[in-house]
Short mmCIF file of C-alpha atoms in Angstrom, two decimals:
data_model
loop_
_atom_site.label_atom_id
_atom_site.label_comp_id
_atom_site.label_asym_id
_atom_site.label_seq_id
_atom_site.Cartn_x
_atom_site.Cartn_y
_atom_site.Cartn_z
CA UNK A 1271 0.00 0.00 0.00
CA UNK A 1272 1.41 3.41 -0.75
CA UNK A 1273 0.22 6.93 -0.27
CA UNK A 1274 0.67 10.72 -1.10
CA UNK A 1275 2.88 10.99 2.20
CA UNK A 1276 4.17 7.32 3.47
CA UNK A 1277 4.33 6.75 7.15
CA UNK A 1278 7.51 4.35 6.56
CA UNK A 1279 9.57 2.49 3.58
CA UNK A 1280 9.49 -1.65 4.16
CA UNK A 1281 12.49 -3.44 2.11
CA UNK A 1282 11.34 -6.75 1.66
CA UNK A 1283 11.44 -9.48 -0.89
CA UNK A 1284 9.04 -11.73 -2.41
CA UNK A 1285 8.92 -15.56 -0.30
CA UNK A 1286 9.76 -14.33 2.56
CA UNK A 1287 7.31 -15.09 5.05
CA UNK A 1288 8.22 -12.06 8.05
CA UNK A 1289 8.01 -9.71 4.87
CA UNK A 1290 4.92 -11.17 4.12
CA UNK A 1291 3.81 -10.86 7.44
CA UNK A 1292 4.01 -7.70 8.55
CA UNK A 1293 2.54 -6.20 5.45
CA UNK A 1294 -0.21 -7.78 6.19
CA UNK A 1295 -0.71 -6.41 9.29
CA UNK A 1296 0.37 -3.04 8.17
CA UNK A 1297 -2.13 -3.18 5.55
CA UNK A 1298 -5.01 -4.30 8.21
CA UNK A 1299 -3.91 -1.01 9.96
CA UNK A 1300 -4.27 1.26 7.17
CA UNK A 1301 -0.72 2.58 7.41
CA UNK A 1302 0.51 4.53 3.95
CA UNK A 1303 3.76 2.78 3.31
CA UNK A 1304 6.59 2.13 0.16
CA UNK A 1305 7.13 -0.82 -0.39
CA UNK A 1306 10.33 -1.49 -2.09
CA UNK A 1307 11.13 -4.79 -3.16
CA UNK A 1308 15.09 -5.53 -2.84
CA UNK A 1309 15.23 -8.26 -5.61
CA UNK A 1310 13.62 -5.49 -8.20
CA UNK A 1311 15.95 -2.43 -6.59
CA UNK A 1312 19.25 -3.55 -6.52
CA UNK A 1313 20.47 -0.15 -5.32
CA UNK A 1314 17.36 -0.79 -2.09
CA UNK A 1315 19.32 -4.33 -1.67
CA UNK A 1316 22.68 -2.25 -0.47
CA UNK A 1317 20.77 -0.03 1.35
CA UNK A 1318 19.79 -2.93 3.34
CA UNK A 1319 23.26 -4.40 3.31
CA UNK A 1320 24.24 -1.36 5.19
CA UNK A 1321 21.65 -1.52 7.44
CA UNK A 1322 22.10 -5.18 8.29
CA UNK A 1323 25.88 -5.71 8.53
CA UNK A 1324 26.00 -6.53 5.45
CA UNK A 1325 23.26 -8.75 4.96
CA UNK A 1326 20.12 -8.84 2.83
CA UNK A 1327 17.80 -8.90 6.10
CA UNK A 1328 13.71 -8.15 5.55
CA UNK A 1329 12.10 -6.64 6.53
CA UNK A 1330 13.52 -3.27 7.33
CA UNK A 1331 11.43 -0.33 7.92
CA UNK A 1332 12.91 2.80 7.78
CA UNK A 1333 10.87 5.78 9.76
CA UNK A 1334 12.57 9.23 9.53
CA UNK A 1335 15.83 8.60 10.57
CA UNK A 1336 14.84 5.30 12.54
CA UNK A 1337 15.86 1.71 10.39
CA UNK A 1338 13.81 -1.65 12.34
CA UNK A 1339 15.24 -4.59 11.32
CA UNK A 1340 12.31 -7.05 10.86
CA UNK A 1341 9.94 -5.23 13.58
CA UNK A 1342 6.48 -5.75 14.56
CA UNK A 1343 3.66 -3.48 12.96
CA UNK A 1344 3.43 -2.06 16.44
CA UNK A 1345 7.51 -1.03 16.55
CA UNK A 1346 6.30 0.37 13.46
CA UNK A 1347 2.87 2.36 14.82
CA UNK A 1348 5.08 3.82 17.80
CA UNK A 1349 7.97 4.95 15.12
CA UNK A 1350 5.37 6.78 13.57
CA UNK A 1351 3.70 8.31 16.54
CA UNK A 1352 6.96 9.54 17.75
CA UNK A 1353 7.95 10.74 13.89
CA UNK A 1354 4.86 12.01 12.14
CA UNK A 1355 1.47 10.88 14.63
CA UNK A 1356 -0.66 13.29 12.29
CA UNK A 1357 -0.11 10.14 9.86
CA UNK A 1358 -2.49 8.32 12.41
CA UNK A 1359 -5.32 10.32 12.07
CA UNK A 1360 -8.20 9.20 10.85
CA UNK A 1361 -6.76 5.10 10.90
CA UNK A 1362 -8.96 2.83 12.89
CA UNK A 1363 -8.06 2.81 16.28
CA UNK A 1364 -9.64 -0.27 17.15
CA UNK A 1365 -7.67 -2.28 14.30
CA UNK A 1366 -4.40 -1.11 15.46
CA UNK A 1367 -4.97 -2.18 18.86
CA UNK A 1368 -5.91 -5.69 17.97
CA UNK A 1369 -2.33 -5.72 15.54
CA UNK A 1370 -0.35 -4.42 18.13
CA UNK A 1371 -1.75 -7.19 21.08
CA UNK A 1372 -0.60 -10.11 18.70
CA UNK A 1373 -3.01 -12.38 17.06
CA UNK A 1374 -5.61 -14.55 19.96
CA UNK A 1375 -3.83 -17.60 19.51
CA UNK A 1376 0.04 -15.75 20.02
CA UNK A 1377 1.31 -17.97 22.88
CA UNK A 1378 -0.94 -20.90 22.92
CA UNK A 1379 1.89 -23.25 21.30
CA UNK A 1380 4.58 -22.34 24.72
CA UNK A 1381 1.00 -23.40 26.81
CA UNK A 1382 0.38 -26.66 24.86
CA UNK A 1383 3.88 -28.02 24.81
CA UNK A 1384 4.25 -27.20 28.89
CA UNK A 1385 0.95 -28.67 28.95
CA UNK A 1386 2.11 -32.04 27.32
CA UNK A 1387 5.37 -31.82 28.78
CA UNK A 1388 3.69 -31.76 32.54
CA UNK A 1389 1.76 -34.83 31.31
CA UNK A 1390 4.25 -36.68 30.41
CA UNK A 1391 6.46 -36.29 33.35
CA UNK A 1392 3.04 -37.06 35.41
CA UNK A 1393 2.36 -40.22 33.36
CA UNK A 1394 5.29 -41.97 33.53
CA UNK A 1395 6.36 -40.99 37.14
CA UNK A 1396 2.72 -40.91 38.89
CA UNK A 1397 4.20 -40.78 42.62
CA UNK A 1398 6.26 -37.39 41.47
CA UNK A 1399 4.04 -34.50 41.98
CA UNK A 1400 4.60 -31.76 39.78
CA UNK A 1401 3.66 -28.69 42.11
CA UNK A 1402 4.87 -25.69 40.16
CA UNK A 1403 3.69 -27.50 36.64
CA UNK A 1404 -0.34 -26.38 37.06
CA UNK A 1405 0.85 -22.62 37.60
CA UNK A 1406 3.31 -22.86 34.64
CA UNK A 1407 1.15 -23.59 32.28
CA UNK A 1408 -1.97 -21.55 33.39
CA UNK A 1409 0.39 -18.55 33.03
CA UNK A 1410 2.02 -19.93 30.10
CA UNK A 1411 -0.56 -17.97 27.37
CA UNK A 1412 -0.61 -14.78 28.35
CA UNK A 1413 3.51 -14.79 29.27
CA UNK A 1414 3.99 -15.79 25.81
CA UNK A 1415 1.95 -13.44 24.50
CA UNK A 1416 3.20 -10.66 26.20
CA UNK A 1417 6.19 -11.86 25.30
CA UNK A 1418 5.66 -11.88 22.06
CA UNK A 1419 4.59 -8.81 21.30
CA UNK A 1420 6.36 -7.43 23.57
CA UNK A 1421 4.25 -5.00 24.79
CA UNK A 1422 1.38 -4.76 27.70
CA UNK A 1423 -2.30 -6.81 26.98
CA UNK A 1424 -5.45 -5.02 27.90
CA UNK A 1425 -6.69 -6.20 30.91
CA UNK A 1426 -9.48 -7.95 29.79
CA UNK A 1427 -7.42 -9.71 26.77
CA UNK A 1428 -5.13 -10.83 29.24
CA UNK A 1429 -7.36 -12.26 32.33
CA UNK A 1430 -8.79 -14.12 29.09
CA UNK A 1431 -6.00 -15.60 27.56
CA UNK A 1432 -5.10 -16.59 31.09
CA UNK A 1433 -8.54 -18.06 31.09
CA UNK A 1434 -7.45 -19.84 27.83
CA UNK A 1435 -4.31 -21.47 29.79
CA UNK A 1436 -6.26 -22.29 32.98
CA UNK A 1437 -8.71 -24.46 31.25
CA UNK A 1438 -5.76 -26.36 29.26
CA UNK A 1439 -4.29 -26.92 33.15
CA UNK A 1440 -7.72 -28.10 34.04
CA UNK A 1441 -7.95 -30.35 31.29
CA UNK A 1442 -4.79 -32.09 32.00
CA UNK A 1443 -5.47 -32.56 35.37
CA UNK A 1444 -8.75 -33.87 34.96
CA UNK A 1445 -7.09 -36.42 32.33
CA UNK A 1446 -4.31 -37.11 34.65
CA UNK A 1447 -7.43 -38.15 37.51
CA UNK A 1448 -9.01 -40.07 35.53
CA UNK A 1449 -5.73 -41.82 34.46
CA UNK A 1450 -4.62 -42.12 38.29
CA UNK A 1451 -1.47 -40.57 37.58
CA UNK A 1452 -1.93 -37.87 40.33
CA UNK A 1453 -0.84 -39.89 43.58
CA UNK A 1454 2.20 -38.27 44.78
CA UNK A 1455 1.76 -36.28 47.76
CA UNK A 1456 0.54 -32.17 48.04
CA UNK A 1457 2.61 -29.98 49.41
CA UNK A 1458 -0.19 -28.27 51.22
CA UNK A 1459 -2.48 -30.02 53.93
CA UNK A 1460 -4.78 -30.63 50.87
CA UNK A 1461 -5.81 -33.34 48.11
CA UNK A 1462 -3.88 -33.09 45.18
CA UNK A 1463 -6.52 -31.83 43.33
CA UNK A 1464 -7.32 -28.99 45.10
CA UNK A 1465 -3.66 -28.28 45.27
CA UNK A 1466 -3.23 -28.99 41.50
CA UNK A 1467 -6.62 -26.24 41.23
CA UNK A 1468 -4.80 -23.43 43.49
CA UNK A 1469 -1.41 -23.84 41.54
CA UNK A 1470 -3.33 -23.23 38.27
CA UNK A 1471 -5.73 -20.26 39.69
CA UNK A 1472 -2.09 -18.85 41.41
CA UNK A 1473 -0.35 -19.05 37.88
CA UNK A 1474 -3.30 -17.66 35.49
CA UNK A 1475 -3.00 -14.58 37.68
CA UNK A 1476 0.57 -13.88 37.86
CA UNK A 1477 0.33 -14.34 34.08
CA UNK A 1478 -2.37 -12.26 33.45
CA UNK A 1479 -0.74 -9.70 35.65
CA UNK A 1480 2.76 -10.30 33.82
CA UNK A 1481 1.09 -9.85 30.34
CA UNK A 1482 -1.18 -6.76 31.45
CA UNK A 1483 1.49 -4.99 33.25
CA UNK A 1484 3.09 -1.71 31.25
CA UNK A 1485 6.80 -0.79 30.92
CA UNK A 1486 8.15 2.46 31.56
CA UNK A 1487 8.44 3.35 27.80
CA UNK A 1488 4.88 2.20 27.07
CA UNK A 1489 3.62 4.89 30.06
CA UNK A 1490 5.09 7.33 28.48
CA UNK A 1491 3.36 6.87 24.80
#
C-alpha cells in the first residue's frame, strides 16, 4: 500500500514469510507505506546491506531517521507516533490495537507443549508431583503473548488468555485423575486436586498480571 505521504519504507522481498507478514498487518492497519522490493531495486538491496551488517535482512522499515530490522507493525505504529502521529489520524483505532496485542492464539503453542510436557512427566512418574507444573502452564498464554509482542495486553485480553491457559491446566489434570497418575503427595495439607486447582488459579494470575502490566516506555506513549 502506498500513499501521497508514506508513514515508513518496508524493504522486503518476495517468499519471505516475516516480509509477508508484517505487510499484512500493516495493511489491516491502514498505514501509507513504500514498499520497495530488494530483488527489483538492486540499489534498495545495499541499502539494506548497510543496514544489516552486510546482509540482505527483511524486513527493514525505515521511519525518519529510525531503520527496524524485521519489527512488529506495532515497533512500526510507535515509530510513527513519535515521527509524524498526524499520519495516524483518521486510521482505525480499534484495528491497530488488535495488531499491536498479537493475534488470539500468540502464545498458545509455549501453553500446549508445557501442557504435554507436565503430562508426560506425570504419566510416567505418577508418585512425582509436579507442584509448580499447574501454575506454569496456566500462566504460560498470556507470558507468551506478552512476550511476544512485547508489549502490555489489555486487561481484559489478558485475564482471558489466562482463562485460555487455565482451562488447558484443568484439562490435563482432569485427564491425569481419571488416568490415576496424580498420587504423589501435596505440598499443602490438601488433596492433590485442590492443590493442582490453586497452583493453576495462582499461575493464570501472575500471568495475566505479567502480560497486562506496562513498561516504563509504554507509560510514556
Amino acid at each position: 500500500m502506498t500513499g501521497n505521504r508514506a508513514a515508513a519504507t518496508v524493504y522486503w522481498r518476495p517468499g519471505c514469510p516475516s516480509c509477508g507478514r508484517l505487510l499484512g498487518d500493516l495493511e489491516r492497519i491502514g498505514l501509507p507505506i513504500d514498499k520497495v522490493d530488494i530483488w527489483a531495486d538492486r540499489g534498495a538491496a545495499a541499502r539494506v546491506r548497510a543496514i544489516a551488517d552486510g546482509n540482505e535482512t527483511v524486513p527493514i522499515v525505515v521511519v525518519g531517521d529510525t531503520a527496524m530490522v524485521n519489527p512488529r507493525a506495532a515497533d512500526v505504529v510507535d515509530a510513527v507516533r513519535g515521527h509524524t502521529p498526524d499520519l495516524l489520524n483518521g486510521l482505525d483505532a480499534g484495528r491497530i490495537a488488535a495488531v499491536t496485542r498479537g493475534r488470539w492464539y500468540t502464545g498458545l503453542g509455549l501453553t500446549l507443549v508445557v501442557a504435554l510436557g507436565w503430562f508426560a512427566l506425570a504419566a510416567t512418574h505418577p508418585t512425582t508431583t509436579y507442584h509448580l507444573a499447574p501454575a506454569v502452564v496456566a500462566a504460560a498464554w498470556p507470558v507468551g503473548r506478552r512476550l511476544r509482542t512485547r508489549r502490555a495486553l489489555p486487561t481484559a485480553t489478558a485475564l482471558l488468555t489466562a482463562l485460555g491457559s487455565t482451562t488447558i491446566a484443568i484439562t490435563a489434570t482432569v485427564l491425569l485423575l481419571a488416568r490415576d497418575e496424580l498420587a504423589g503427595p501435596a505440598l499443602l495439607a490438601v488433596p492433590v486436586l485442590t492443590e493442582t486447582l490453586l497452583s493453576a488459579a495462582l499461575g493464570a494470575l501472575a500471568g495475566a498480571a505479567f502480560a497486562a502490566r506496562r513498561s516504563a516506555a509504554q507509560r510514556e506513549l
